[in-house]
CSV table of C-alpha atoms and ligand atoms in Angstrom, one decimal:
chain,number,residue,atom,x,y,z
A,1,MET,CA,-6.7,-7.6,-20.6
A,2,ALA,CA,-4.9,-8.5,-17.4
A,3,LYS,CA,-3.9,-11.9,-18.8
A,4,ILE,CA,-2.6,-10.6,-22.1
A,5,TYR,CA,-0.7,-7.4,-21.5
A,6,HIS,CA,2.4,-6.4,-19.7
A,7,PRO,CA,2.5,-3.8,-16.7
A,8,GLU,CA,3.7,-1.2,-19.1
A,9,THR,CA,0.8,-1.6,-21.3
A,10,LEU,CA,-1.9,-2.1,-18.6
A,11,VAL,CA,-1.1,1.2,-16.9
A,12,LEU,CA,-2.1,3.0,-20.2
A,13,HIS,CA,-5.0,0.9,-21.3
A,14,ALA,CA,-6.6,-1.3,-18.6
A,15,GLY,CA,-10.1,-0.4,-17.6
A,16,TYR,CA,-10.9,2.3,-20.2
A,17,ARG,CA,-11.1,2.6,-24.0
A,18,ALA,CA,-12.4,6.1,-25.0
A,19,ASP,CA,-15.2,7.8,-23.2
A,20,PRO,CA,-18.5,6.3,-24.3
A,21,ALA,CA,-20.2,9.7,-24.3
A,22,THR,CA,-17.7,11.8,-26.1
A,23,ASN,CA,-14.9,9.5,-27.4
A,24,ALA,CA,-12.4,11.3,-25.4
A,25,VAL,CA,-9.1,9.3,-25.2
A,26,ALA,CA,-7.9,10.8,-21.9
A,27,VAL,CA,-10.0,9.7,-18.9
A,28,PRO,CA,-12.4,12.3,-18.2
A,29,ILE,CA,-12.8,13.8,-14.8
A,30,TYR,CA,-16.4,13.2,-13.8
A,31,GLN,CA,-16.7,15.8,-11.3
A,32,THR,CA,-20.3,15.0,-10.2
A,33,THR,CA,-21.9,14.0,-6.9
A,34,SER,CA,-24.8,12.0,-8.3
A,35,TYR,CA,-26.2,10.2,-11.3
A,36,GLN,CA,-29.6,10.2,-12.8
A,37,PHE,CA,-31.3,6.8,-12.7
A,38,ALA,CA,-32.7,5.6,-15.9
A,39,SER,CA,-36.0,4.6,-14.3
A,40,ALA,CA,-37.5,3.7,-10.9
A,41,GLU,CA,-36.8,0.0,-11.6
A,42,HIS,CA,-33.1,0.8,-12.5
A,43,ALA,CA,-32.7,2.7,-9.2
A,44,SER,CA,-34.2,0.0,-7.1
A,45,ASN,CA,-31.9,-2.6,-8.8
A,46,LEU,CA,-28.8,-0.5,-8.1
A,47,PHE,CA,-29.7,-0.2,-4.5
A,48,ALA,CA,-30.6,-3.9,-4.2
A,49,LEU,CA,-27.1,-4.8,-5.9
A,50,LYS,CA,-29.1,-6.7,-8.6
A,51,GLU,CA,-27.1,-4.5,-11.0
A,52,LEU,CA,-23.9,-2.6,-10.5
A,53,GLY,CA,-23.8,1.1,-11.5
A,54,ASN,CA,-23.4,4.7,-10.3
A,55,ILE,CA,-25.5,6.0,-7.4
A,56,TYR,CA,-23.5,8.7,-5.6
A,57,THR,CA,-19.8,9.6,-5.7
A,58,ARG,CA,-19.2,8.9,-2.0
A,59,ILE,CA,-19.7,5.2,-3.0
A,60,MET,CA,-18.4,5.2,-6.7
A,61,ASN,CA,-17.4,7.5,-9.5
A,62,PRO,CA,-16.5,6.8,-13.2
A,63,THR,CA,-13.1,8.4,-13.0
A,64,THR,CA,-12.2,6.6,-9.9
A,65,ASP,CA,-13.7,3.4,-11.4
A,66,VAL,CA,-11.0,3.5,-14.2
A,67,LEU,CA,-8.3,3.9,-11.5
A,68,GLU,CA,-9.7,0.9,-9.6
A,69,LYS,CA,-9.9,-1.3,-12.6
A,70,ARG,CA,-6.4,-0.2,-13.8
A,71,LEU,CA,-4.8,-0.8,-10.4
A,72,ALA,CA,-6.6,-4.3,-10.1
A,73,ALA,CA,-5.4,-5.4,-13.5
A,74,LEU,CA,-1.9,-4.2,-12.8
A,75,GLU,CA,-1.8,-6.6,-9.8
A,76,GLY,CA,-3.6,-9.4,-11.5
A,77,GLY,CA,-6.6,-8.9,-9.1
A,78,VAL,CA,-10.4,-8.8,-9.9
A,79,ALA,CA,-11.6,-5.6,-8.3
A,80,GLY,CA,-10.4,-2.5,-6.4
A,81,LEU,CA,-11.7,0.3,-4.2
A,82,VAL,CA,-10.0,3.6,-4.3
A,83,VAL,CA,-10.3,5.9,-1.3
A,84,ALA,CA,-9.1,9.2,0.0
A,85,SER,CA,-5.8,8.2,1.4
A,86,GLY,CA,-3.5,5.3,2.1
A,87,GLN,CA,-4.5,5.5,5.8
A,88,ALA,CA,-8.1,5.1,4.9
A,89,ALA,CA,-7.2,2.0,2.8
A,90,SER,CA,-5.3,0.4,5.7
A,91,ALA,CA,-8.1,1.1,8.1
A,92,LEU,CA,-11.0,-0.2,5.9
A,93,SER,CA,-9.1,-3.3,4.9
A,94,ILE,CA,-9.1,-4.3,8.6
A,95,GLN,CA,-12.5,-3.0,9.5
A,96,ASN,CA,-14.0,-4.9,6.7
A,97,LEU,CA,-13.2,-8.2,8.4
A,98,ALA,CA,-12.7,-7.3,12.3
A,99,VAL,CA,-14.9,-5.9,15.0
A,100,THR,CA,-14.8,-5.5,18.7
A,101,GLY,CA,-13.4,-8.5,20.3
A,102,ASP,CA,-11.6,-9.7,17.2
A,103,ASN,CA,-7.8,-9.4,16.5
A,104,ILE,CA,-5.4,-9.3,13.6
A,105,VAL,CA,-1.8,-10.3,13.6
A,106,SER,CA,0.6,-7.8,12.1
A,107,SER,CA,4.3,-7.5,11.2
A,108,THR,CA,6.1,-5.0,13.5
A,109,ASP,CA,7.7,-3.6,10.4
A,110,LEU,CA,5.2,-0.8,9.5
A,111,TYR,CA,4.9,2.8,8.5
A,112,GLY,CA,4.6,4.9,11.6
A,113,GLY,CA,1.1,6.1,10.7
A,114,THR,CA,-0.1,2.5,10.4
A,115,TRP,CA,1.5,1.6,13.6
A,116,ASN,CA,-0.4,4.3,15.3
A,117,LEU,CA,-3.6,3.3,13.6
A,118,PHE,CA,-3.1,-0.2,14.8
A,119,SER,CA,-1.8,0.3,18.3
A,120,ASN,CA,-4.2,3.1,19.2
A,121,THR,CA,-7.2,3.8,17.0
A,122,LEU,CA,-8.1,0.3,16.1
A,123,ARG,CA,-7.4,-0.8,19.7
A,124,GLN,CA,-9.8,1.9,21.0
A,125,GLN,CA,-12.4,0.5,18.6
A,126,GLY,CA,-11.9,-3.0,20.3
A,127,ILE,CA,-9.8,-4.6,17.5
A,128,GLU,CA,-6.7,-5.9,19.0
A,129,VAL,CA,-3.5,-5.9,16.8
A,130,ARG,CA,-0.9,-8.5,17.8
A,131,PHE,CA,2.5,-7.4,16.5
A,132,VAL,CA,5.0,-10.1,15.6
A,133,ASP,CA,8.6,-10.2,14.3
A,134,PRO,CA,8.4,-11.2,10.5
A,135,SER,CA,11.8,-12.6,10.5
A,136,ASP,CA,10.2,-15.9,11.6
A,137,PRO,CA,7.0,-16.5,9.7
A,138,GLU,CA,5.8,-19.0,12.3
A,139,ASN,CA,5.3,-16.0,14.7
A,140,PHE,CA,2.0,-15.4,12.7
A,141,ARG,CA,0.8,-18.8,13.5
A,142,ARG,CA,1.8,-18.6,17.2
A,143,ALA,CA,-0.1,-15.3,17.7
A,144,THR,CA,-3.3,-16.7,16.0
A,145,ASP,CA,-6.4,-17.6,17.9
A,146,ASP,CA,-10.0,-18.3,16.8
A,147,LYS,CA,-10.8,-14.5,16.8
A,148,THR,CA,-7.9,-13.8,14.3
A,149,ARG,CA,-9.4,-12.3,11.2
A,150,ALA,CA,-6.4,-11.3,9.1
A,151,TYR,CA,-2.6,-11.1,8.8
A,152,TYR,CA,-1.0,-7.7,7.8
A,153,ALA,CA,2.3,-6.7,6.5
A,154,GLU,CA,4.2,-4.3,4.3
A,155,THR,CA,6.2,-5.8,1.3
A,156,LEU,CA,9.2,-3.5,1.6
A,157,PRO,CA,8.9,-1.7,5.0
A,158,ASN,CA,11.0,1.2,5.7
A,159,PRO,CA,13.2,1.9,7.6
A,160,LYS,CA,14.4,-1.8,7.9
A,161,LEU,CA,14.0,-2.4,4.1
A,162,GLN,CA,13.7,-6.1,4.8
A,163,VAL,CA,11.3,-7.8,2.3
A,164,PHE,CA,8.3,-9.5,4.0
A,165,PRO,CA,8.0,-13.4,3.5
A,166,ILE,CA,4.7,-13.2,1.6
A,167,ARG,CA,4.2,-16.7,0.6
A,168,GLU,CA,5.3,-18.2,3.8
A,169,VAL,CA,2.7,-16.2,5.8
A,170,ALA,CA,0.0,-16.4,3.2
A,171,GLU,CA,0.4,-20.2,3.4
A,172,ILE,CA,0.1,-20.3,7.2
A,173,GLY,CA,-3.2,-18.3,6.9
A,174,ARG,CA,-4.9,-19.8,4.1
A,175,PRO,CA,-5.9,-23.2,5.6
A,176,LEU,CA,-7.1,-21.4,8.7
A,177,GLY,CA,-9.4,-19.0,6.5
A,178,ILE,CA,-7.0,-16.0,7.4
A,179,PRO,CA,-6.2,-13.7,4.5
A,180,LEU,CA,-2.9,-11.9,4.2
A,181,ILE,CA,-3.3,-8.2,3.5
A,182,VAL,CA,-0.1,-6.7,2.1
A,183,ASP,CA,0.7,-2.9,1.9
A,184,ASN,CA,2.7,-2.8,-1.4
A,185,THR,CA,3.2,1.0,-1.4
A,186,ALA,CA,7.0,0.9,-1.5
A,187,ALA,CA,7.3,-1.7,-4.2
A,188,PRO,CA,4.6,-1.4,-7.0
A,189,VAL,CA,5.5,-3.3,-10.2
A,190,LEU,CA,8.6,-4.7,-8.4
A,191,ALA,CA,6.6,-6.9,-6.1
A,192,ARG,CA,3.4,-8.9,-7.2
A,193,PRO,CA,1.9,-9.9,-3.9
A,194,PHE,CA,-1.1,-11.7,-5.3
A,195,ASP,CA,1.2,-14.1,-7.3
A,196,HIS,CA,2.7,-15.2,-3.9
A,197,GLY,CA,-0.6,-15.8,-2.2
A,198,ALA,CA,-1.6,-12.5,-0.7
A,199,ALA,CA,-5.4,-12.1,-0.6
A,200,ILE,CA,-5.6,-8.3,-0.5
A,201,ILE,CA,-3.2,-5.6,-1.4
A,202,VAL,CA,-3.4,-2.0,0.0
A,203,TYR,CA,-1.6,1.1,-1.4
A,204,SER,CA,-1.0,4.6,-0.5
A,205,THR,CA,-1.2,5.9,-4.1
A,206,THR,CA,0.2,9.2,-2.7
A,207,LYS,CA,3.6,7.7,-3.3
A,208,TYR,CA,5.1,6.0,-6.3
A,209,ILE,CA,1.8,5.3,-8.0
A,210,GLY,CA,1.1,9.0,-8.4
A,211,GLY,CA,4.7,9.9,-8.4
A,212,HIS,CA,4.1,13.7,-8.9
A,213,GLY,CA,3.4,14.4,-5.2
A,214,THR,CA,0.2,16.3,-5.9
A,215,SER,CA,-2.6,14.0,-4.6
A,216,ILE,CA,-3.2,11.9,-1.4
A,217,GLY,CA,-4.9,8.7,-2.2
A,218,GLY,CA,-5.2,5.0,-1.3
A,219,ALA,CA,-6.4,1.7,-2.8
A,220,ILE,CA,-7.6,-1.7,-1.6
A,221,LEU,CA,-7.3,-4.4,-4.3
A,222,ASP,CA,-8.9,-7.8,-4.1
A,223,SER,CA,-7.2,-10.9,-5.6
A,224,GLY,CA,-10.5,-12.7,-6.1
A,225,LYS,CA,-8.5,-15.8,-5.1
A,226,PHE,CA,-9.3,-16.0,-1.4
A,227,ASP,CA,-12.2,-18.3,-0.4
A,228,TRP,CA,-14.0,-16.4,2.2
A,229,ALA,CA,-16.7,-19.0,2.5
A,230,ALA,CA,-14.3,-22.0,3.1
A,231,ASN,CA,-14.3,-21.4,6.8
A,232,PRO,CA,-17.4,-19.3,7.6
A,233,GLY,CA,-16.8,-19.1,11.4
A,234,ARG,CA,-13.5,-17.4,10.7
A,235,GLN,CA,-15.0,-14.6,8.6
A,236,PRO,CA,-18.3,-13.8,10.2
A,237,LEU,CA,-18.7,-10.4,8.5
A,238,LEU,CA,-18.8,-11.9,5.1
A,239,ASN,CA,-20.7,-15.1,6.1
A,240,GLN,CA,-23.5,-14.0,8.4
A,241,PRO,CA,-26.5,-11.7,7.5
A,242,ASP,CA,-25.3,-8.0,7.5
A,243,PRO,CA,-28.0,-5.8,9.2
A,244,SER,CA,-26.4,-2.7,7.5
A,245,TYR,CA,-27.4,-4.0,4.1
A,246,HIS,CA,-30.9,-5.5,4.7
A,247,GLY,CA,-29.4,-8.8,5.9
A,248,VAL,CA,-27.4,-9.7,2.9
A,249,VAL,CA,-24.8,-12.4,3.2
A,250,TRP,CA,-21.9,-11.1,1.2
A,251,VAL,CA,-20.4,-14.4,0.0
A,252,ASP,CA,-23.9,-15.4,-1.4
A,253,ALA,CA,-24.9,-12.0,-2.8
A,254,VAL,CA,-21.9,-11.8,-5.1
A,255,LYS,CA,-22.4,-15.2,-6.7
A,256,PRO,CA,-23.7,-13.7,-10.0
A,257,LEU,CA,-21.1,-10.9,-9.9
A,258,GLY,CA,-17.8,-12.8,-9.4
A,259,PRO,CA,-15.4,-13.3,-6.4
A,260,ILE,CA,-15.8,-9.7,-5.1
A,261,ALA,CA,-17.5,-10.2,-1.7
A,262,TYR,CA,-14.7,-8.5,0.2
A,263,ILE,CA,-14.3,-5.4,-2.0
A,264,LEU,CA,-18.2,-4.9,-2.6
A,265,LYS,CA,-18.8,-5.1,1.2
A,266,ALA,CA,-16.0,-2.5,1.8
A,267,ARG,CA,-17.6,-0.2,-0.7
A,268,THR,CA,-21.2,-0.5,0.1
A,269,THR,CA,-20.9,-0.6,3.8
A,270,LEU,CA,-17.6,1.1,5.1
A,271,LEU,CA,-17.1,3.6,2.3
A,272,ARG,CA,-20.8,4.4,2.5
A,273,ASP,CA,-20.9,4.8,6.2
A,274,LEU,CA,-17.6,6.2,7.1
A,275,GLY,CA,-17.1,8.3,3.9
A,276,PRO,CA,-13.4,8.5,3.0
A,277,ALA,CA,-14.2,8.8,-0.7
A,278,ALA,CA,-11.5,9.8,-3.3
A,279,SER,CA,-12.2,13.1,-5.2
A,280,PRO,CA,-12.6,12.5,-8.9
A,281,PHE,CA,-9.9,15.1,-9.5
A,282,ASN,CA,-7.4,13.2,-7.3
A,283,SER,CA,-8.3,10.0,-9.1
A,284,PHE,CA,-7.5,11.7,-12.5
A,285,GLN,CA,-4.2,13.0,-11.1
A,286,THR,CA,-3.3,9.4,-9.9
A,287,LEU,CA,-4.2,8.0,-13.3
A,288,GLN,CA,-1.8,10.6,-14.9
A,289,GLY,CA,1.0,9.3,-12.7
A,290,LEU,CA,0.1,5.6,-13.0
A,291,GLU,CA,0.7,5.8,-16.8
A,292,THR,CA,4.5,6.1,-16.3
A,293,LEU,CA,4.9,4.1,-13.2
A,294,PRO,CA,6.9,1.2,-14.6
A,295,LEU,CA,9.3,3.5,-16.3
A,296,ARG,CA,9.8,5.6,-13.1
A,297,ILE,CA,10.1,2.7,-10.6
A,298,ALA,CA,13.0,1.2,-12.8
A,299,GLN,CA,14.8,4.6,-12.7
A,300,HIS,CA,14.2,4.9,-8.9
A,301,SER,CA,15.7,1.5,-8.4
A,302,ARG,CA,18.7,2.1,-10.7
A,303,ASN,CA,19.5,5.4,-8.9
A,304,ALA,CA,19.0,4.0,-5.4
A,305,GLN,CA,21.4,1.1,-6.0
A,306,LYS,CA,24.0,3.7,-7.2
A,307,VAL,CA,23.3,5.8,-4.1
A,308,ALA,CA,23.5,2.8,-1.8
A,309,GLU,CA,26.9,1.8,-3.4
A,310,PHE,CA,28.1,5.4,-3.1
A,311,LEU,CA,27.2,5.7,0.6
A,312,THR,CA,28.9,2.3,1.4
A,313,GLY,CA,32.1,3.7,0.0
A,314,ARG,CA,32.3,6.6,2.4
A,315,GLY,CA,34.1,6.5,5.6
A,316,ASP,CA,31.6,8.6,7.6
A,317,ILE,CA,28.8,6.1,7.4
A,318,GLU,CA,28.2,3.5,9.9
A,319,ARG,CA,25.8,1.3,7.8
A,320,VAL,CA,23.8,1.4,4.7
A,321,ILE,CA,20.4,-0.3,4.4
A,322,TYR,CA,19.3,-1.3,1.0
A,323,PRO,CA,17.8,-4.6,-0.2
A,324,GLY,CA,20.3,-4.8,-3.1
A,325,LEU,CA,23.2,-4.7,-0.6
A,326,GLN,CA,21.7,-7.4,1.9
A,327,ASN,CA,23.1,-10.9,2.4
A,328,GLY,CA,21.6,-14.2,3.8
A,329,GLU,CA,17.8,-14.6,4.3
A,330,SER,CA,17.1,-10.9,3.8
A,331,ARG,CA,18.7,-11.0,0.4
A,332,ARG,CA,17.0,-14.3,-0.4
A,333,ARG,CA,13.6,-12.7,0.4
A,334,ALA,CA,14.4,-9.6,-1.6
A,335,ASP,CA,15.3,-11.7,-4.6
A,336,THR,CA,12.2,-13.8,-4.3
A,337,TYR,CA,9.7,-11.1,-4.0
A,338,LEU,CA,11.2,-8.2,-6.1
A,339,SER,CA,12.1,-8.3,-9.7
A,340,GLY,CA,13.5,-5.5,-11.9
A,341,GLY,CA,15.1,-3.6,-9.1
A,342,TYR,CA,15.1,-3.2,-5.3
A,343,GLY,CA,13.2,0.0,-5.1
A,344,GLY,CA,13.9,3.6,-4.4
A,345,LEU,CA,14.4,3.7,-0.6
A,346,VAL,CA,17.8,3.8,0.9
A,347,GLY,CA,18.6,4.1,4.8
A,348,PHE,CA,21.8,5.0,6.4
A,349,GLU,CA,23.3,5.8,9.7
A,350,LEU,CA,26.1,8.5,10.1
A,351,LYS,CA,28.9,7.4,12.4
A,352,GLN,CA,28.6,10.7,14.3
A,353,GLY,CA,24.9,10.0,15.2
A,354,ALA,CA,21.8,12.2,15.5
A,355,GLU,CA,23.4,15.6,15.4
A,356,ALA,CA,25.3,14.8,12.2
A,357,GLY,CA,22.1,13.4,10.8
A,358,ARG,CA,20.2,16.7,11.4
A,359,LYS,CA,23.2,18.6,9.9
A,360,PHE,CA,23.1,16.6,6.8
A,361,ILE,CA,19.5,17.1,6.3
A,362,ASP,CA,19.8,20.8,6.7
A,363,ALA,CA,22.7,21.0,4.2
A,364,LEU,CA,20.8,19.2,1.3
A,365,LYS,CA,20.2,21.4,-1.7
A,366,LEU,CA,18.5,19.1,-4.3
A,367,PHE,CA,16.8,16.7,-2.0
A,368,TYR,CA,13.6,17.9,-0.4
A,369,HIS,CA,13.2,17.5,3.4
A,370,VAL,CA,9.7,16.2,3.6
A,371,ALA,CA,7.5,13.5,5.3
A,372,ASN,CA,6.9,11.6,2.0
A,373,ILE,CA,8.4,8.8,-0.1
A,374,GLY,CA,7.8,7.9,-3.8
A,375,ASP,CA,8.0,11.3,-5.3
A,376,ALA,CA,9.8,11.6,-8.7
A,377,ARG,CA,12.0,14.2,-6.8
A,378,SER,CA,14.6,12.9,-4.3
A,379,LEU,CA,13.5,13.3,-0.7
A,380,ALA,CA,15.1,12.8,2.7
A,381,ILE,CA,14.0,12.7,6.3
A,382,HIS,CA,15.2,12.0,9.9
A,383,PRO,CA,12.5,9.6,11.1
A,384,ALA,CA,13.4,9.7,14.8
A,385,SER,CA,12.4,13.3,15.1
A,386,THR,CA,9.6,13.3,12.5
A,387,THR,CA,7.6,10.4,11.0
A,388,HIS,CA,8.4,8.1,14.1
A,389,SER,CA,8.5,10.7,16.8
A,390,GLN,CA,5.1,9.6,18.3
A,391,LEU,CA,6.5,6.2,19.0
A,392,SER,CA,8.3,5.5,22.3
A,393,ALA,CA,12.1,4.8,22.1
A,394,GLU,CA,11.3,1.0,22.4
A,395,GLU,CA,8.7,1.2,19.6
A,396,GLN,CA,11.1,3.1,17.5
A,397,PHE,CA,13.8,0.5,17.9
A,398,ALA,CA,11.2,-2.3,17.0
A,399,THR,CA,10.5,-0.6,13.8
A,400,GLY,CA,14.2,-0.2,13.1
A,401,VAL,CA,14.5,3.6,13.7
A,402,SER,CA,17.8,4.5,15.5
A,403,PRO,CA,18.6,8.1,16.6
A,404,GLY,CA,21.1,8.7,13.7
A,405,TYR,CA,19.1,7.0,11.0
A,406,VAL,CA,18.4,9.0,7.7
A,407,ARG,CA,16.0,7.8,5.1
A,408,LEU,CA,16.3,8.7,1.4
A,409,SER,CA,13.6,8.3,-1.2
A,410,VAL,CA,15.8,8.5,-4.3
A,411,GLY,CA,14.2,10.2,-7.2
A,412,ILE,CA,14.6,10.0,-10.9
A,413,GLU,CA,16.9,12.9,-11.4
A,414,HIS,CA,20.2,12.4,-13.1
A,415,ILE,CA,22.3,10.2,-10.9
A,416,ASP,CA,25.4,12.5,-11.0
A,417,ASP,CA,23.2,15.5,-9.6
A,418,ILE,CA,21.8,13.1,-6.8
A,419,LEU,CA,25.4,12.0,-5.8
A,420,ALA,CA,26.8,15.5,-5.9
A,421,ASP,CA,24.1,16.6,-3.4
A,422,LEU,CA,24.7,13.9,-1.1
A,423,ALA,CA,28.6,14.3,-1.2
A,424,GLN,CA,28.3,18.0,-0.3
A,425,ALA,CA,25.7,17.5,2.5
A,426,LEU,CA,27.7,14.7,4.0
A,427,ASP,CA,30.8,16.9,3.8
A,428,ALA,CA,28.8,19.7,5.5
A,429,ALA,CA,27.7,17.3,8.3
A,430,GLY,CA,31.3,16.8,9.3
A,431,GLY,CA,32.2,13.6,7.4
B,1,PLP,N1,1.5,2.9,3.9
B,1,PLP,C1,2.8,3.3,3.7
B,1,PLP,C2,3.8,2.2,3.4
B,1,PLP,C3,3.1,4.6,3.8
B,1,PLP,O1,4.4,5.0,3.6
B,1,PLP,C4,2.2,5.6,4.0
B,1,PLP,C5,2.4,7.0,4.0
B,1,PLP,O2,3.6,7.4,4.1
B,1,PLP,C6,0.9,5.2,4.1
B,1,PLP,C7,0.6,3.8,4.1
B,1,PLP,C8,-0.3,6.2,4.3
B,1,PLP,O3,-0.6,6.7,3.2
B,1,PLP,P1,-1.3,8.2,3.0
B,1,PLP,O4,-0.3,9.1,3.5
B,1,PLP,O5,-1.7,8.2,1.6
B,1,PLP,O6,-2.4,8.2,3.9
């Protein structure tokens, strides 16, 4: 199906065609913890990975399975793992390859929560994260040594909103046996990281994929195109016997099943052991949102472009940050990696600084003031005092957060209503 249909069709059809038990057209919520085995032999085959099938909802679930298949098909990948949050997806995507003494190289341009995960929690677990400036892709090579297990970046990181050089960095890693993991949360449909050489995609489905703001969730998607066995010393966790699964060597075990070593290991070891499983109800909710994702992301992008142009025309604004308004190399990357729009996120800085930023936020009537992006409703936040407040001033600067910076996640309401709310709040802020 992935090869034939377009994204608009895949989000409605991939991975499911009527429930085999009831013929239900909507994907049922399989709200069950466990599954009866057909026989003793069936049970032992499932546990031995001779056959894939349902065992226990901490590890897999039929509702979640449809979401995994649908997301993988949408991205042109071979398999997916849906988990309880975007944070869990990011953490597992690294822990699946790196252990104490290993390192990964990551772009500095990250969501604040990922920054904390990388610079504190993973570090405390003995995994070093080396942060590099992505404006020069060669920085990834320079930070690499023989213990580097992965490269990590966000396609469209906020607040800088400078698109990441996916192909350039994937091409540095591939001959070294190092996969590029890309968080595509801010640009689903618009960016297709697998087409440019990324090995793994992670998502916070909480954002645009759900779109309704009801359900936290995350996903890890496997392109199936990265050769984990080409350089066995580089990826020991996939090429050496795994004591946590009766000595299985993952790249060998999956040979009859397809190129799913990475995702199968993540499911059967990390999800099994650490347990951040998605609830079937949240998977169902996320599927409802996913059905309209291509329509919504196009409208988010159209509205955001108009908001960025409107803000640029005001005298009280120091600068506006939006990929559709950038020039030079940033614009080249935006045009190379995004198509069909530049996304729904817009940043701007008021000339009058932090105090005006706070007044602006308090004066908004239509926009919600929340720590979220990608909702169908318009959202706004002042990152320095909220999402990025746990970072030092230096770290805030490195991730692009200045004191007066305001981030908008432009929704899909009528553009005139969005612009009217922004105008009145800017006026109230003293513009
Ligand atoms: N990645 C990005 C780019 C995000 O914006 C977020 C959340 O804001 C996350 C990951 C974490 O996702 P979640 O909140 O679903 O755990």
